[in-house]
Every structure is written in C-alpha cells, then in structure tokens.
CSV table of C-alpha atoms and ligand atoms in Angstrom, one decimal:
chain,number,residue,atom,x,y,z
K,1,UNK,CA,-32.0,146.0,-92.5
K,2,UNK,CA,-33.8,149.5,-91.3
K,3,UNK,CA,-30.8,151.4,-90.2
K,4,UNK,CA,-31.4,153.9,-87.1
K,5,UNK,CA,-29.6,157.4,-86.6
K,6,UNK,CA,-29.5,158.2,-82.6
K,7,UNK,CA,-29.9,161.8,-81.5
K,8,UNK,CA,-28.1,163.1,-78.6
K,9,UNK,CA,-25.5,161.0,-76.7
K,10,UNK,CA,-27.5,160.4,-73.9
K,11,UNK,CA,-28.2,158.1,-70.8
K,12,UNK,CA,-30.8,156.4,-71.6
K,13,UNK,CA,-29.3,156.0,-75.5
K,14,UNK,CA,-26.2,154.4,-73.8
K,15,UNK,CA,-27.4,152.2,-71.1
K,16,UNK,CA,-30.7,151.2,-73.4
K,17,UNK,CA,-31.6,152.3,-76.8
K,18,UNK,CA,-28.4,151.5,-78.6
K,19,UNK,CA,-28.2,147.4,-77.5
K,20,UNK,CA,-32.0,147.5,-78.2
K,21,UNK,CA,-32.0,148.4,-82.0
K,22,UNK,CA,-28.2,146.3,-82.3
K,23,UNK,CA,-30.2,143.5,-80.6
K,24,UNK,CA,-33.2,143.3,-83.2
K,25,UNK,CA,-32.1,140.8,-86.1
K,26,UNK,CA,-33.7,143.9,-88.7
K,27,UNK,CA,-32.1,146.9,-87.1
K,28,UNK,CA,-28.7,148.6,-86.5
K,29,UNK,CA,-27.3,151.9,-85.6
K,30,UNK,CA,-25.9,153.3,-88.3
K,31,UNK,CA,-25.2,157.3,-87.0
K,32,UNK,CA,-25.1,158.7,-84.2
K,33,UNK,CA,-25.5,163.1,-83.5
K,34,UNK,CA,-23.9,164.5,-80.5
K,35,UNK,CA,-23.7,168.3,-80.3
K,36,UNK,CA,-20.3,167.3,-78.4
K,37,UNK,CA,-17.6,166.1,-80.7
K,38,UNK,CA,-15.9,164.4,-77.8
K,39,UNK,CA,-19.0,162.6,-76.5
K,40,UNK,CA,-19.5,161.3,-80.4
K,41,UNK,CA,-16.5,159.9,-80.2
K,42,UNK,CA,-16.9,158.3,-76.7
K,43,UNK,CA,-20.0,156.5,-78.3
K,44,UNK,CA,-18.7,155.6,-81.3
K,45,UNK,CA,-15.4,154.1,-79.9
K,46,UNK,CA,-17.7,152.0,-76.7
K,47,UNK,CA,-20.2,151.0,-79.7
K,48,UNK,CA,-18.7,150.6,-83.2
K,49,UNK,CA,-20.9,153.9,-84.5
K,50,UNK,CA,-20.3,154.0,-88.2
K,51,UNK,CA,-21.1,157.9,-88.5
K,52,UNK,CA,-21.1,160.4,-86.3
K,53,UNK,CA,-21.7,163.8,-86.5
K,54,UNK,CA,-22.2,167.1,-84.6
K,55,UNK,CA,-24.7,169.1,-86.8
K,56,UNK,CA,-28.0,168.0,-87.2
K,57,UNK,CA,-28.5,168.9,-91.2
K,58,UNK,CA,-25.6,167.2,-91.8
K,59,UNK,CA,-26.9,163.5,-89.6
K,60,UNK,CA,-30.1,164.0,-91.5
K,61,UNK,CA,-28.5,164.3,-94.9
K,62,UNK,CA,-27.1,161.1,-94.5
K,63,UNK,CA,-29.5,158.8,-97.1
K,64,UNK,CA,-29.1,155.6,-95.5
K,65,UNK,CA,-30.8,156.7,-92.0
K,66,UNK,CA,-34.3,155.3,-91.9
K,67,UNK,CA,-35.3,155.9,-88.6
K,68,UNK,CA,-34.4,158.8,-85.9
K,69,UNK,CA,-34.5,158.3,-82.2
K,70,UNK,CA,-35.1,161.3,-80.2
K,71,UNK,CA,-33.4,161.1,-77.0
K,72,UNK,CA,-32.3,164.0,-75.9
K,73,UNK,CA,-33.4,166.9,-73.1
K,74,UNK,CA,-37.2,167.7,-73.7
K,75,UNK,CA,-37.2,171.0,-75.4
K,76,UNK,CA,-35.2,169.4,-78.2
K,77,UNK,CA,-37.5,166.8,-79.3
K,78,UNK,CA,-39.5,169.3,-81.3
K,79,UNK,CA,-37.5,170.8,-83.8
K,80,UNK,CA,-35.3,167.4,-83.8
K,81,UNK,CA,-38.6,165.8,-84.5
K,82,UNK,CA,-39.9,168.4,-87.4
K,83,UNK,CA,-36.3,168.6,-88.7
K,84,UNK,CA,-36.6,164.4,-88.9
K,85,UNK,CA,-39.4,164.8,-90.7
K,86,UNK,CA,-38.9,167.2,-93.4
K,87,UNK,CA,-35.6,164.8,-93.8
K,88,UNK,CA,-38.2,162.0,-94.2
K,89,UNK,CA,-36.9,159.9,-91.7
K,90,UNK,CA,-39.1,157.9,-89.6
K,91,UNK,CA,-39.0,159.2,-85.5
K,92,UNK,CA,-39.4,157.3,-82.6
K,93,UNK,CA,-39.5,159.8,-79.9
K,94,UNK,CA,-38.9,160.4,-76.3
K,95,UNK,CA,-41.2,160.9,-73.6
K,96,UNK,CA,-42.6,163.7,-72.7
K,97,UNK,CA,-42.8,164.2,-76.6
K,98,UNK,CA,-43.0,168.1,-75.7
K,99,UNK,CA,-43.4,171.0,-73.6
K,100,UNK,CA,-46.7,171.8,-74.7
K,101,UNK,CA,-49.5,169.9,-76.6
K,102,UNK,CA,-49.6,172.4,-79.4
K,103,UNK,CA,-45.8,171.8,-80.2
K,104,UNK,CA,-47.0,167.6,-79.7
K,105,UNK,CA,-49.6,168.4,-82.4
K,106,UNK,CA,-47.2,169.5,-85.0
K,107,UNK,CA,-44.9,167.4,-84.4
K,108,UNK,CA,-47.8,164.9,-85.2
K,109,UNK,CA,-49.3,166.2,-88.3
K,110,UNK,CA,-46.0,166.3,-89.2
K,111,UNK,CA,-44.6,162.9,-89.6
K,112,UNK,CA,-48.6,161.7,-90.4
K,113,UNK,CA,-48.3,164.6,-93.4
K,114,UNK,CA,-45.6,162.7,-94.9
K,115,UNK,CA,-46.0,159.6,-94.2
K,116,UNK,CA,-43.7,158.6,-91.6
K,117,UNK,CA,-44.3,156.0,-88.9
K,118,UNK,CA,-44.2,158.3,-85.2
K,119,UNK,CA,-43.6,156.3,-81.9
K,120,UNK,CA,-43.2,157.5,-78.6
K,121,UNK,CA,-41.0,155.8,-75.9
K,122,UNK,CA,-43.3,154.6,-73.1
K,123,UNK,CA,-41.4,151.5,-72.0
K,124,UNK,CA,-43.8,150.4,-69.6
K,125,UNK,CA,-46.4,149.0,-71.7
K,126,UNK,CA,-43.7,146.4,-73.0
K,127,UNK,CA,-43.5,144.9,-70.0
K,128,UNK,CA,-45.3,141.5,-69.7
K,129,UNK,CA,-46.0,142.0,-66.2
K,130,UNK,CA,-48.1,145.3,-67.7
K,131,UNK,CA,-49.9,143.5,-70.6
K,132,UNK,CA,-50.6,141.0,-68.1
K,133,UNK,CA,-52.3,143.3,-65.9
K,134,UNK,CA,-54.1,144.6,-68.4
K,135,UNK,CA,-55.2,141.0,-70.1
K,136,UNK,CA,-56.4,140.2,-66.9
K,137,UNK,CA,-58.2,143.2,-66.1
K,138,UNK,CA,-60.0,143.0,-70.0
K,139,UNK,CA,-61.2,138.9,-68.7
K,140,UNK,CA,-62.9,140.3,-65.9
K,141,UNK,CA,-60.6,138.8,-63.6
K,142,UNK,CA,-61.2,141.8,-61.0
K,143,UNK,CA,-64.9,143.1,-62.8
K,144,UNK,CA,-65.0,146.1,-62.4
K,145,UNK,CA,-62.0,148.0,-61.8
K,146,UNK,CA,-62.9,150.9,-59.6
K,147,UNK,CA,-59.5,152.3,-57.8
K,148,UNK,CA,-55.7,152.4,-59.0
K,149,UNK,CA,-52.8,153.2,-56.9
K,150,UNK,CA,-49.4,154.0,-58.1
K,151,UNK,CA,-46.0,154.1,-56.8
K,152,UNK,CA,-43.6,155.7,-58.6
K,153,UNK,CA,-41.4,157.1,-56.3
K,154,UNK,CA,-37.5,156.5,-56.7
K,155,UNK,CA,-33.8,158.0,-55.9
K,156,UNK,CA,-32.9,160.1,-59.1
K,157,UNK,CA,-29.6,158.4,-59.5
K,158,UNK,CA,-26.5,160.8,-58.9
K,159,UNK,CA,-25.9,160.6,-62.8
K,160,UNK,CA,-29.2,162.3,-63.8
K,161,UNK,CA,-29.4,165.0,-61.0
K,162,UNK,CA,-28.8,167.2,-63.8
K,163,UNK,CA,-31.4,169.4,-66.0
K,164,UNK,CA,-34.3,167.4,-64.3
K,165,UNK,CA,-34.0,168.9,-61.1
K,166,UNK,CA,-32.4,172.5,-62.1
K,167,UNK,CA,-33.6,173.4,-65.8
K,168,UNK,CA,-37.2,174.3,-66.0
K,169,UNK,CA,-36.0,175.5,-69.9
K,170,UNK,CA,-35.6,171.5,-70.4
K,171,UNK,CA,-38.8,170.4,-69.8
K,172,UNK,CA,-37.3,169.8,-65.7
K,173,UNK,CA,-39.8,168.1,-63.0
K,174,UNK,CA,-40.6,164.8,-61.6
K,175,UNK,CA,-44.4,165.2,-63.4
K,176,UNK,CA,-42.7,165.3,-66.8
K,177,UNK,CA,-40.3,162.5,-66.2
K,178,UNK,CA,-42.7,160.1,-64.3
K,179,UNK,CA,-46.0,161.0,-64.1
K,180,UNK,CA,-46.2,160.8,-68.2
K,181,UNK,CA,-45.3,157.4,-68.0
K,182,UNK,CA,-47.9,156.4,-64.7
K,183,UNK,CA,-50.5,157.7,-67.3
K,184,UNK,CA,-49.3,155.8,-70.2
K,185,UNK,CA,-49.4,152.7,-68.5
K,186,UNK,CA,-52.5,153.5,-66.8
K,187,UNK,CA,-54.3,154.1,-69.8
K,188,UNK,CA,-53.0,150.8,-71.4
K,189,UNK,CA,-54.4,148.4,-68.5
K,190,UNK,CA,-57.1,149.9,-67.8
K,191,UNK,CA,-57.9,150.8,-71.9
K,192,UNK,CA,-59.8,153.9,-70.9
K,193,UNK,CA,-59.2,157.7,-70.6
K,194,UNK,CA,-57.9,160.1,-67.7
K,195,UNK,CA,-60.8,163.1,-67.8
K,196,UNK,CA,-59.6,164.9,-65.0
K,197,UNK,CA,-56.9,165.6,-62.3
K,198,UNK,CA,-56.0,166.5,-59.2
K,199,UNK,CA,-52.7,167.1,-57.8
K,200,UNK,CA,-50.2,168.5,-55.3
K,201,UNK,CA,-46.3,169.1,-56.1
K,202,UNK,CA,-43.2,169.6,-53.7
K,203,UNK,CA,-39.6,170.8,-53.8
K,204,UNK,CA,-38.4,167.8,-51.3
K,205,UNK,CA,-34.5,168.0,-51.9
K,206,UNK,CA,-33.5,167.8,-55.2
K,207,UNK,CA,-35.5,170.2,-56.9
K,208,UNK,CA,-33.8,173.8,-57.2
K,209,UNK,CA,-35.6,176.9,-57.8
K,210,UNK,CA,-39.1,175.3,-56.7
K,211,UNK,CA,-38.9,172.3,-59.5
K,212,UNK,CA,-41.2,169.7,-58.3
K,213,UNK,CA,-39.2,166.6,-57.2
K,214,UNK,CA,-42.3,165.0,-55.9
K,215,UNK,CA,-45.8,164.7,-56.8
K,216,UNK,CA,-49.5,162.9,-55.5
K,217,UNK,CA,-51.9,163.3,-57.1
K,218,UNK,CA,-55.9,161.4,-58.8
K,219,UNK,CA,-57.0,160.8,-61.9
K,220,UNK,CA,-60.3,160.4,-63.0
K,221,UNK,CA,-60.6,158.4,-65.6
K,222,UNK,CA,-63.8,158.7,-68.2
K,223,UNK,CA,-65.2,154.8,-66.6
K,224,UNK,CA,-64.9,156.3,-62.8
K,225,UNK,CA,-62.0,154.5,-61.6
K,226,UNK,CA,-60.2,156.6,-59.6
K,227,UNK,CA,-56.5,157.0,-59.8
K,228,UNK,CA,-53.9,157.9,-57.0
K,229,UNK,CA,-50.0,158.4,-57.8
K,230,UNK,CA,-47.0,159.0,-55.6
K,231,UNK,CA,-44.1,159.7,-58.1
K,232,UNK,CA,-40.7,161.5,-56.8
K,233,UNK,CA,-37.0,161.9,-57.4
K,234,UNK,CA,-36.4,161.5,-53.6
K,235,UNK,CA,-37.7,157.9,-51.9
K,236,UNK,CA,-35.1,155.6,-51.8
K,237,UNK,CA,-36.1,152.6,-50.1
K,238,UNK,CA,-39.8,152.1,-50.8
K,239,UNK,CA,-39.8,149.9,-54.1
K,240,UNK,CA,-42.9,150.4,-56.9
K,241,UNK,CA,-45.5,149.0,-57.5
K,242,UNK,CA,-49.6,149.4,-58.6
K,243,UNK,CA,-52.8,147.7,-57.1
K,244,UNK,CA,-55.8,147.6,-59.4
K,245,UNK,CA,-58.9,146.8,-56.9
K,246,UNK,CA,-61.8,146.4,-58.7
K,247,UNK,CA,-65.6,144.9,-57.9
K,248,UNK,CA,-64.6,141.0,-57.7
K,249,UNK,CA,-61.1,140.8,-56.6
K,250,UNK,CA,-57.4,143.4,-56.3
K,251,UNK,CA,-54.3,142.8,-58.7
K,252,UNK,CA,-51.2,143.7,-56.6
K,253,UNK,CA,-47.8,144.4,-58.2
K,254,UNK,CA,-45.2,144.8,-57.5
K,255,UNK,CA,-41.5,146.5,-58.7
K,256,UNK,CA,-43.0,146.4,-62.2
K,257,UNK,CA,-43.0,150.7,-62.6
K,258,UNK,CA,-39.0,150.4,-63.6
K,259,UNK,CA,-36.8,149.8,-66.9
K,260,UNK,CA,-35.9,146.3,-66.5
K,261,UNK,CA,-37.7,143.3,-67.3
K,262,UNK,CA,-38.6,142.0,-63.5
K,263,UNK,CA,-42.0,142.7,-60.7
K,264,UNK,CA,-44.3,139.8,-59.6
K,265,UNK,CA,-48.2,140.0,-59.8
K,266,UNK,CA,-50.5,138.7,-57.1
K,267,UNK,CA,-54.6,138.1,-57.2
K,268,UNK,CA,-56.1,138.5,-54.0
K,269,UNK,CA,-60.3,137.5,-53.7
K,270,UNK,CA,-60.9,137.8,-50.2
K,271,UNK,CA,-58.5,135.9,-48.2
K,272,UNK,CA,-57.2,134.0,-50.9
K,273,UNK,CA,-53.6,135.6,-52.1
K,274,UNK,CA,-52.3,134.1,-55.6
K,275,UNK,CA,-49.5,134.7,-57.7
K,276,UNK,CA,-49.8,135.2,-61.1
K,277,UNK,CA,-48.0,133.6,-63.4
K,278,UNK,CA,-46.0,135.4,-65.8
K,279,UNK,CA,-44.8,134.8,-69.2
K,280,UNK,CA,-41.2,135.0,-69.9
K,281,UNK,CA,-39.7,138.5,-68.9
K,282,UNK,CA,-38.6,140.0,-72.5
K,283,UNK,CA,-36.4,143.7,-72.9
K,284,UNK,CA,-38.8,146.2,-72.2
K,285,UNK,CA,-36.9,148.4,-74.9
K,286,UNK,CA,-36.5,145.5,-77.5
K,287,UNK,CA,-39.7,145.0,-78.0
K,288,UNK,CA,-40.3,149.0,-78.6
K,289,UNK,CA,-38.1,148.4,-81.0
K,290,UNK,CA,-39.2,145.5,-82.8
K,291,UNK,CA,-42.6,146.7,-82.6
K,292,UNK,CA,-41.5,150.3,-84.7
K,293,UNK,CA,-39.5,147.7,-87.2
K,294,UNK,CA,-42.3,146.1,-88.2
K,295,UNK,CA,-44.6,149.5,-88.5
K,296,UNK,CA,-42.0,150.8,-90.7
K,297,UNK,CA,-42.4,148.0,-92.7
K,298,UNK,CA,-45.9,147.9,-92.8
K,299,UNK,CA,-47.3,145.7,-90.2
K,300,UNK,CA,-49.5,147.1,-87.3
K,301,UNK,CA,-48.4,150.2,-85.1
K,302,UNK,CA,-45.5,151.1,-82.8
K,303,UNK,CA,-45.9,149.8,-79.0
K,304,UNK,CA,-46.7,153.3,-78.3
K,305,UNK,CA,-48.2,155.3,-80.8
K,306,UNK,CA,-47.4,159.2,-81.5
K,307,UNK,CA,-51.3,159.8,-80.5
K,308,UNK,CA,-50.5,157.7,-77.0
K,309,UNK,CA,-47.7,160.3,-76.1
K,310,UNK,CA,-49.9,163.3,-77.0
K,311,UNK,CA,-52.6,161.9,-74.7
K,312,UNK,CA,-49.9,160.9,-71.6
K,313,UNK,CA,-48.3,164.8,-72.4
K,314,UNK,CA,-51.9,165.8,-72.1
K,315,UNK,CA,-52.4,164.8,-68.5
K,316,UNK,CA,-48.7,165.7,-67.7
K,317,UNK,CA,-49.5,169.1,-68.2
K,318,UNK,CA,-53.5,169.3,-66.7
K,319,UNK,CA,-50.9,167.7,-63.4
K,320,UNK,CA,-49.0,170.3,-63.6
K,321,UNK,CA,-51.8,172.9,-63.6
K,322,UNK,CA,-53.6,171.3,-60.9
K,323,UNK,CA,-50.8,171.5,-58.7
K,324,UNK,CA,-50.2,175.4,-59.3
K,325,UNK,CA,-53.9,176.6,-58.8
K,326,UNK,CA,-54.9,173.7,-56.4
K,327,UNK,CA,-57.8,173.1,-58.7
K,328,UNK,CA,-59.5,169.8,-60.3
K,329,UNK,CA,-58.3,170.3,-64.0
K,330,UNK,CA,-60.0,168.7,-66.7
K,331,UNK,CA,-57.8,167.0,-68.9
K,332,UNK,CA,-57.8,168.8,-72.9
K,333,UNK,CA,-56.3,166.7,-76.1
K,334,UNK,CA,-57.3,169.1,-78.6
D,401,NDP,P1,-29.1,162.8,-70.4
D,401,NDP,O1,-29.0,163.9,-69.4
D,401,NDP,O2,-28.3,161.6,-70.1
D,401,NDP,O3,-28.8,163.3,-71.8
D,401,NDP,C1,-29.5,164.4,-72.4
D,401,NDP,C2,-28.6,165.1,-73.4
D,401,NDP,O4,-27.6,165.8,-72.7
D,401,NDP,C3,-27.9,164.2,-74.4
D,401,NDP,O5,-28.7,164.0,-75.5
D,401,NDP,C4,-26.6,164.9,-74.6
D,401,NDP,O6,-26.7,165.6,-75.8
D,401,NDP,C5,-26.4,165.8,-73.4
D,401,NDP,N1,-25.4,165.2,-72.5
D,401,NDP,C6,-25.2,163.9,-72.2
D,401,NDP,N2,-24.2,163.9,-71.3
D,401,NDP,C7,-23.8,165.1,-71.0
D,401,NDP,C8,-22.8,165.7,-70.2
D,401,NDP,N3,-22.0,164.9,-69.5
D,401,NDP,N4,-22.7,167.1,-70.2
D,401,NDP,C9,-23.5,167.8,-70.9
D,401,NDP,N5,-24.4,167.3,-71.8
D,401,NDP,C10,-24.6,166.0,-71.8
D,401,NDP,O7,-30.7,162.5,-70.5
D,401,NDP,P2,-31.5,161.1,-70.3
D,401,NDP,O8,-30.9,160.0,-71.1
D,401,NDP,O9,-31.7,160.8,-68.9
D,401,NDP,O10,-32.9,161.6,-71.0
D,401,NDP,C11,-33.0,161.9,-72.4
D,401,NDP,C12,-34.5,161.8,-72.8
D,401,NDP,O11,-34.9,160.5,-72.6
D,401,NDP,C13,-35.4,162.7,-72.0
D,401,NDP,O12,-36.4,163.1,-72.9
D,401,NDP,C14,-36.0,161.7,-71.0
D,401,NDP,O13,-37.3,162.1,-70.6
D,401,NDP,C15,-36.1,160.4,-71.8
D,401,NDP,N6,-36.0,159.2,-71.0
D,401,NDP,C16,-36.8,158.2,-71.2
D,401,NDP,C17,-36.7,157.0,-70.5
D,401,NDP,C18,-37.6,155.9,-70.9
D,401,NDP,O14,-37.6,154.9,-70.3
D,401,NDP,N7,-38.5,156.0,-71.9
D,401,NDP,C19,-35.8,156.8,-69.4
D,401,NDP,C20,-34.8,157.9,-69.3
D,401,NDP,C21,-35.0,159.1,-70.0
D,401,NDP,P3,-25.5,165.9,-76.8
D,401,NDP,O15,-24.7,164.7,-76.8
D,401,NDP,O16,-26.2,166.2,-78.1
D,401,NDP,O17,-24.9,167.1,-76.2
C-alpha cells in the first residue's frame, strides 16, 4: 500500500484528489495538513483522514507518508515541495508548479537529487479523448498538422472567485490557471515544442487590480504549427473544445478541455464528417494517480513528469510577458 499525505484542504483535494488516491487498489490517504485546524477536521470527519495536522514539520515527520500531494495556492508549492523532499517523501505537484522557472528548477533538482519520483498535475493528458487525439495525429490521420485552436474559456465558479482573481502574491491569473494546462496538452498531441508566443490579456470582470481573467493568444511550436488559445474566467455559455487541422484532414473536439471524463471527437476529410470512436472514458485524476503508484514503485514515469510542468510553466510565463510588452517572446527552459 503507498500511503499519500495531502497538503492544503483544498477544492480540487476535496472534489478530486482524495477519491482518486482512495480509489486506486495500491493507495490511500493516510494524512492530511491544513493550516486551518477546523478545515482538518472538516476533511477528516467527510473522509475518514487518519492524521491530520496543522504544521507542516510535524505532517512530514510522520514515517509512514510516502507520497505528498501539493495542492494548495501557487506560491506554496515551493517550499511545500523542497520541505517534501528533504522529508524524502515522494511529490506529486500542482500545476503551475511555480511562480518562476528558477524556483521550478530547484524544486526539480531537488526531488531528482534524492531520488524521489516528481509528478506534476496536468489532468488533461489522462483523458482518452486526448491520447486519442494525439494517437491519431502520430498515424498520420491528419499528415501534417499545421494549425491548433483552443477553447478554454469557462465561468470561474462562485466557489473559486477567490485568490485567482484578486491575489497576484498567489500565483492569481487566468494564464497560470489555464493556459499551463492548454500547453500541456498541446505539447502531448502534438509531441513537439512551443518556441515562441504571442499574446494579449484582459481584466473582463472578474479580475481585480488588472489580474488577467482572459487571455488569446499563438504559439509557435518548433514543427510550425501554429497555435491559437482563447482561455478566460468569464464565458459562460460557449463550451471547449480543440481542432487540429492538418495537411490531409481536421480533428474536431469537442468539451474535452475540462476535469471530467466526457467530449466527443470528430474526423472531417473534405465533406466527409466522422466520429471517432472512443475507448471507455476512465477518471482523468485516477489514472494520474495510478500512473505515479507504479513510478514509485519502479515502473515507467508519472502521466505528467516534473520536466513536463517546467516546460508548460515555461510558456506560462513567456504568455505572460508577451502580453505586458506586446512582443513575440521566445519561449526559455533553462
Ligand atoms: P482552493 O482555493 O480551494 O484552496 C487553496 C488553499 O486555500 C487550500 O490549500 C487551503 O489551505 C486554503 N483554503 C481552502 N478553503 C479555504 C477557505 N474557505 N478560506 C481560506 N482558505 C482556504 O484552491 P484550488 O483547489 O482551486 O487550487 C489549489 C491548487 O490546485 C492550485 O495550485 C491550482 O492551480 C490547482 N488546481 C489544479 C487543477 C487540476 O485539474 N490539475 C484544478 C484546480 C486547481 P489550508 O487548508 O492549508 O489553509
């Protein structure tokens, strides 16, 4: 049994991450660290929490943790991370895995220094509809794939209109929360690298003190294909979805850039419209987990790999530069 300590009693820890390590037959929550005694015990009552705790030393003292989940505001994840590590505990981390690539890089070196298996939460990629996309795209199914489109743009749900839109100090913004994840799964289908970007941000509503709740933007990606994305906090009724057109045909999906396990896929050459068929949806969040199991035991690599979230923060952040000098920004890893 690999037994997982949860850090920070958050949303996406409730309405997730907890039923998907419970739900693996190798995997439990064991601990869980909430900086709010009352929230701790909120969690542990609604999900049978053996150990809870309020002080991060203290969670990571506890021997029988194997595996930390980072999942709490972004500025966090950093010294939660490093902490994990010098604790030897493997991490799992959330997206964006920081709020700068320097701090990303450490956080890096420092689980590969000792060892430890590093993941980073990118559901998307666990989706079949996604790996479907991309097996189709790597048959030639399209040739070559010359032009992306993205929409990403959703209703931040009253429950979350909190530090995203109002706390720049937390890592706030629609390009941190969404755009990393467009570039995550972008890279996976299309199994190539974003070079450059271009970008434009806006303040539509939700944002306070100028935080971008909206942004469209291209990437460039090293091949040629050209990227466009349309991610927001503010679009309520437009559904998501991502084309792939490329030299021989266009892969249309549709409401497949979201948590749960749904979104259709059609194949259009020339007139001719066809749906793809799917395999059997499967928990996006399940199989992240599973997936790090089985790297903590020795066998292949999380869904997401630490060096995947570097690269995803990577393009975050050239977004984000784009948009405040209005420049084409060349995308850095180093
Ligand atoms: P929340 O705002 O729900 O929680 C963030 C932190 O705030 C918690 O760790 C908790 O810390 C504290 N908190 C929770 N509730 C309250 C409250 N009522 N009042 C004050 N503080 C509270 O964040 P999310 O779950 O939306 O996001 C957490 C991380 O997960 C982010 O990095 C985000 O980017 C990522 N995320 C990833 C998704 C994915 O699909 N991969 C989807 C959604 C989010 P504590 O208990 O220690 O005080």
């Amino acid at each position: 049994m690999i037994n997982w300590g949860i850090i920070g009693a958050s949303t996406i820890a409730k309405e997730w991450m907890i039923h998907a390590v419970n739900a693996c037959p190798n995997s439990q929550v064991i601990a869980l660290l909430s900086r709010s005694q009352q929230r701790g015990d909120r969690f542990r009552n609604q999900f049978g929490i053996p150990h809870t705790y309020t002080e991060l030393d203290t969670f990571l003292a506890n021997p029988d943790i194997d595996v930390v989940y980072v999942g709490t505001t972004n500025e966090l994840h950093k010294p939660q991370t490093l902490a994990a590590a010098a604790a030897r505990k493997h991490v799992l981390c959330e997206k964006p895995l920081a709020l700068t690539l320097r701090d990303a890089h450490q956080m890096v070196q420092a689980c590969s220094e000792a060892g430890l298996v590093m993941g980073t939460n990118h559901h998307l990629r666990n989706a079949v509809t996604h790996r479907t996309l991309r097996d189709l795209i790597q048959e030639g199914a399209i040739g070559n794939p010359l032009a992306v489109r993205v929409f990403h743009a959703v209703l931040l749900p009253p429950h979350l209109q909190t530090w995203r839109i109002k706390d720049p100090s937390a890592g706030a913004g629609v390009v941190l929360d969404i755009t990393v994840h467009d570039t995550d799964t972008l890279r996976f289908i299309l199994s190539d690298e974003v070079e450059s970007v271009m970008a434009c941000t806006s303040s539509q509503g939700l944002g306070e003190h100028g935080i971008d709740d909206t942004v469209m933007g291209v990437m460039r990606f090293e091949r040629g294909t050209l990227a466009q994305f349309h991610d927001s906090f503010v679009i309520g009724h437009a559904g998501t979805g991502l084309e792939v057109h490329g030299t021989d045909g266009s892969l249309i999906a549709r409401d497949v850039m979201t948590q749960h396990p749904i979104g259709e896929i059609f194949l259009r050459k020339g007139n001719q419209l066809k749906q793809v068929q799917l395999p059997a949806p499967v928990n996006l969040y399940e199989r992240a987990v599973e997936h790090f199991n089985a790297a903590v035991q020795g066998e292949g690599e999380p869904a997401v790999t630490a060096d995947d979230g570097l690269r995803s923060l990577a393009v975050a952040l050239a977004v984000q530069r784009s948009a405040q000098t209005g420049k084409q920004i060349p995308v850095t890893y180093a």
